């Protein structure tokens, strides 16, 4: 995979159709804290109320088409210097190194964008071999 084709950017409402393609796939959402999205209306609502307003959620894009996301969520209180990382990628792009490239991009920029952040961590499900 040519890394120059991969980018991270905030979600837009115009991502709805691309988002619906991968967010409706139970294989993709299996290890997420949210269930598969089942309609265009649900996808629009999720983008509008959750993804766009999240402090640091970016669309993983291939040639500017959304194929997944990375979310870095700062903790609160005394732990605000730490953040949790989560991500998902459309199943058709698994095993191509895209998530690795996107995660490296995210981690290198989030420390510049979120003041006071010193640590990013992720919890991985044992059954999720790819992660």
mmCIF file of C-alpha atoms in Angstrom:
data_model
loop_
_atom_site.group_PDB
_atom_site.id
_atom_site.type_symbol
_atom_site.label_atom_id
_atom_site.label_comp_id
_atom_site.label_asym_id
_atom_site.label_seq_id
_atom_site.Cartn_x
_atom_site.Cartn_y
_atom_site.Cartn_z
ATOM 1 C CA UNK A 1 0.000 0.000 0.000
ATOM 2 C CA UNK A 2 1.348 3.409 -0.981
ATOM 3 C CA UNK A 3 1.307 5.461 2.263
ATOM 4 C CA UNK A 4 0.707 8.682 0.317
ATOM 5 C CA UNK A 5 -2.833 7.445 -0.425
ATOM 6 C CA UNK A 6 -3.670 7.249 3.297
ATOM 7 C CA UNK A 7 -4.740 10.295 5.295
ATOM 8 C CA UNK A 8 -6.471 11.186 8.533
ATOM 9 C CA UNK A 9 -9.025 13.966 8.743
ATOM 10 C CA UNK A 10 -12.077 14.937 10.782
ATOM 11 C CA UNK A 11 -15.310 13.293 9.679
ATOM 12 C CA UNK A 12 -17.762 15.197 7.484
ATOM 13 C CA UNK A 13 -21.465 14.547 6.908
ATOM 14 C CA UNK A 14 -20.586 13.835 3.274
ATOM 15 C CA UNK A 15 -18.741 10.701 4.518
ATOM 16 C CA UNK A 16 -22.089 9.060 5.261
ATOM 17 C CA UNK A 17 -22.113 6.554 2.392
ATOM 18 C CA UNK A 18 -18.486 5.478 2.861
ATOM 19 C CA UNK A 19 -19.024 5.303 6.641
ATOM 20 C CA UNK A 20 -22.121 3.153 6.221
ATOM 21 C CA UNK A 21 -20.195 0.628 4.093
ATOM 22 C CA UNK A 22 -17.792 -0.302 6.878
ATOM 23 C CA UNK A 23 -19.808 0.679 9.985
ATOM 24 C CA UNK A 24 -22.609 -1.716 8.976
ATOM 25 C CA UNK A 25 -20.226 -4.692 8.861
ATOM 26 C CA UNK A 26 -20.449 -6.843 12.005
ATOM 27 C CA UNK A 27 -16.889 -8.071 11.410
ATOM 28 C CA UNK A 28 -15.660 -4.485 11.730
ATOM 29 C CA UNK A 29 -17.773 -3.534 14.758
ATOM 30 C CA UNK A 30 -17.370 -6.824 16.628
ATOM 31 C CA UNK A 31 -14.792 -5.457 19.098
ATOM 32 C CA UNK A 32 -16.114 -1.897 19.266
ATOM 33 C CA UNK A 33 -18.221 -0.317 21.996
ATOM 34 C CA UNK A 34 -20.946 0.465 19.482
ATOM 35 C CA UNK A 35 -23.051 -1.817 17.330
ATOM 36 C CA UNK A 36 -23.189 -1.912 13.562
ATOM 37 C CA UNK A 37 -25.028 0.966 11.922
ATOM 38 C CA UNK A 38 -28.002 -0.325 9.946
ATOM 39 C CA UNK A 39 -29.240 2.604 7.870
ATOM 40 C CA UNK A 40 -28.138 5.809 6.225
ATOM 41 C CA UNK A 41 -30.165 7.754 8.798
ATOM 42 C CA UNK A 42 -28.347 6.017 11.684
ATOM 43 C CA UNK A 43 -25.038 6.734 9.986
ATOM 44 C CA UNK A 44 -25.877 10.432 9.606
ATOM 45 C CA UNK A 45 -26.951 10.650 13.233
ATOM 46 C CA UNK A 46 -23.756 8.946 14.429
ATOM 47 C CA UNK A 47 -21.565 11.229 12.334
ATOM 48 C CA UNK A 48 -23.425 14.345 13.398
ATOM 49 C CA UNK A 49 -23.793 13.616 17.119
ATOM 50 C CA UNK A 50 -20.719 11.489 17.903
ATOM 51 C CA UNK A 51 -17.921 11.400 15.327
ATOM 52 C CA UNK A 52 -17.806 15.058 14.315
ATOM 53 C CA UNK A 53 -17.980 16.359 17.894
ATOM 54 C CA UNK A 54 -15.483 13.931 19.409
ATOM 55 C CA UNK A 55 -12.341 15.646 20.772
ATOM 56 C CA UNK A 56 -10.057 13.545 18.547
ATOM 57 C CA UNK A 57 -11.754 11.144 16.156
ATOM 58 C CA UNK A 58 -10.393 10.997 12.638
ATOM 59 C CA UNK A 59 -11.526 9.226 9.531
ATOM 60 C CA UNK A 60 -8.924 6.913 8.061
ATOM 61 C CA UNK A 61 -9.110 7.768 4.379
ATOM 62 C CA UNK A 62 -7.834 6.041 1.273
ATOM 63 C CA UNK A 63 -7.810 8.516 -1.595
ATOM 64 C CA UNK A 64 -10.060 10.712 0.626
ATOM 65 C CA UNK A 65 -12.728 7.998 1.056
ATOM 66 C CA UNK A 66 -13.490 6.974 4.635
ATOM 67 C CA UNK A 67 -12.458 3.372 5.270
ATOM 68 C CA UNK A 68 -12.267 3.458 9.066
ATOM 69 C CA UNK A 69 -11.522 5.613 12.063
ATOM 70 C CA UNK A 70 -9.067 6.298 14.849
ATOM 71 C CA UNK A 71 -10.290 7.707 18.126
ATOM 72 C CA UNK A 72 -8.066 9.064 20.868
ATOM 73 C CA UNK A 73 -10.070 9.881 23.982
ATOM 74 C CA UNK A 74 -8.433 11.859 26.775
ATOM 75 C CA UNK A 75 -9.124 10.678 30.316
ATOM 76 C CA UNK A 76 -10.430 13.158 32.903
ATOM 77 C CA UNK A 77 -9.287 14.560 36.232
ATOM 78 C CA UNK A 78 -5.820 13.567 37.395
ATOM 79 C CA UNK A 79 -5.566 11.178 34.428
ATOM 80 C CA UNK A 80 -6.117 13.849 31.763
ATOM 81 C CA UNK A 81 -2.490 13.399 30.653
ATOM 82 C CA UNK A 82 -3.502 9.951 29.344
ATOM 83 C CA UNK A 83 -5.758 8.932 26.477
ATOM 84 C CA UNK A 84 -7.354 5.723 25.186
ATOM 85 C CA UNK A 85 -6.883 4.747 21.582
ATOM 86 C CA UNK A 86 -9.361 2.799 19.485
ATOM 87 C CA UNK A 87 -9.740 2.149 15.802
ATOM 88 C CA UNK A 88 -11.619 0.210 13.172
ATOM 89 C CA UNK A 89 -10.914 -0.479 9.524
ATOM 90 C CA UNK A 90 -13.124 -1.761 6.717
ATOM 91 C CA UNK A 91 -12.635 -5.532 6.414
ATOM 92 C CA UNK A 92 -11.653 -5.341 2.745
ATOM 93 C CA UNK A 93 -8.526 -3.406 3.802
ATOM 94 C CA UNK A 94 -7.373 -5.710 6.612
ATOM 95 C CA UNK A 95 -3.862 -7.111 6.346
ATOM 96 C CA UNK A 96 -2.502 -4.365 4.074
ATOM 97 C CA UNK A 97 -0.676 -2.276 6.689
ATOM 98 C CA UNK A 98 -3.182 0.581 6.510
ATOM 99 C CA UNK A 99 -4.058 0.545 10.212
ATOM 100 C CA UNK A 100 -0.381 0.553 11.161
ATOM 101 C CA UNK A 101 0.319 3.543 8.914
ATOM 102 C CA UNK A 102 -2.750 5.411 10.194
ATOM 103 C CA UNK A 103 -1.922 4.695 13.845
ATOM 104 C CA UNK A 104 1.606 6.009 13.399
ATOM 105 C CA UNK A 105 0.182 9.165 11.795
ATOM 106 C CA UNK A 106 -2.319 9.616 14.631
ATOM 107 C CA UNK A 107 0.142 9.118 17.455
ATOM 108 C CA UNK A 108 2.672 11.499 15.910
ATOM 109 C CA UNK A 109 0.099 14.291 15.609
ATOM 110 C CA UNK A 110 -2.081 13.840 18.705
ATOM 111 C CA UNK A 111 0.690 14.828 21.119
ATOM 112 C CA UNK A 112 0.957 18.150 19.279
ATOM 113 C CA UNK A 113 -2.809 18.696 19.175
ATOM 114 C CA UNK A 114 -3.858 17.717 22.718
ATOM 115 C CA UNK A 115 -2.048 19.885 25.251
ATOM 116 C CA UNK A 116 -0.735 18.048 28.302
ATOM 117 C CA UNK A 117 -1.046 14.584 26.790
ATOM 118 C CA UNK A 118 1.894 12.336 27.721
ATOM 119 C CA UNK A 119 0.565 8.799 27.207
ATOM 120 C CA UNK A 120 -1.707 6.967 24.778
ATOM 121 C CA UNK A 121 -2.802 3.401 25.510
ATOM 122 C CA UNK A 122 -5.052 0.784 23.978
ATOM 123 C CA UNK A 123 -6.792 -2.318 25.246
ATOM 124 C CA UNK A 124 -6.787 -5.214 22.817
ATOM 125 C CA UNK A 125 -9.194 -8.134 22.818
ATOM 126 C CA UNK A 126 -7.186 -11.383 22.920
ATOM 127 C CA UNK A 127 -9.366 -12.915 20.184
ATOM 128 C CA UNK A 128 -8.661 -9.976 17.872
ATOM 129 C CA UNK A 129 -5.468 -11.386 16.355
ATOM 130 C CA UNK A 130 -5.069 -8.596 13.801
ATOM 131 C CA UNK A 131 -4.830 -5.938 16.495
#
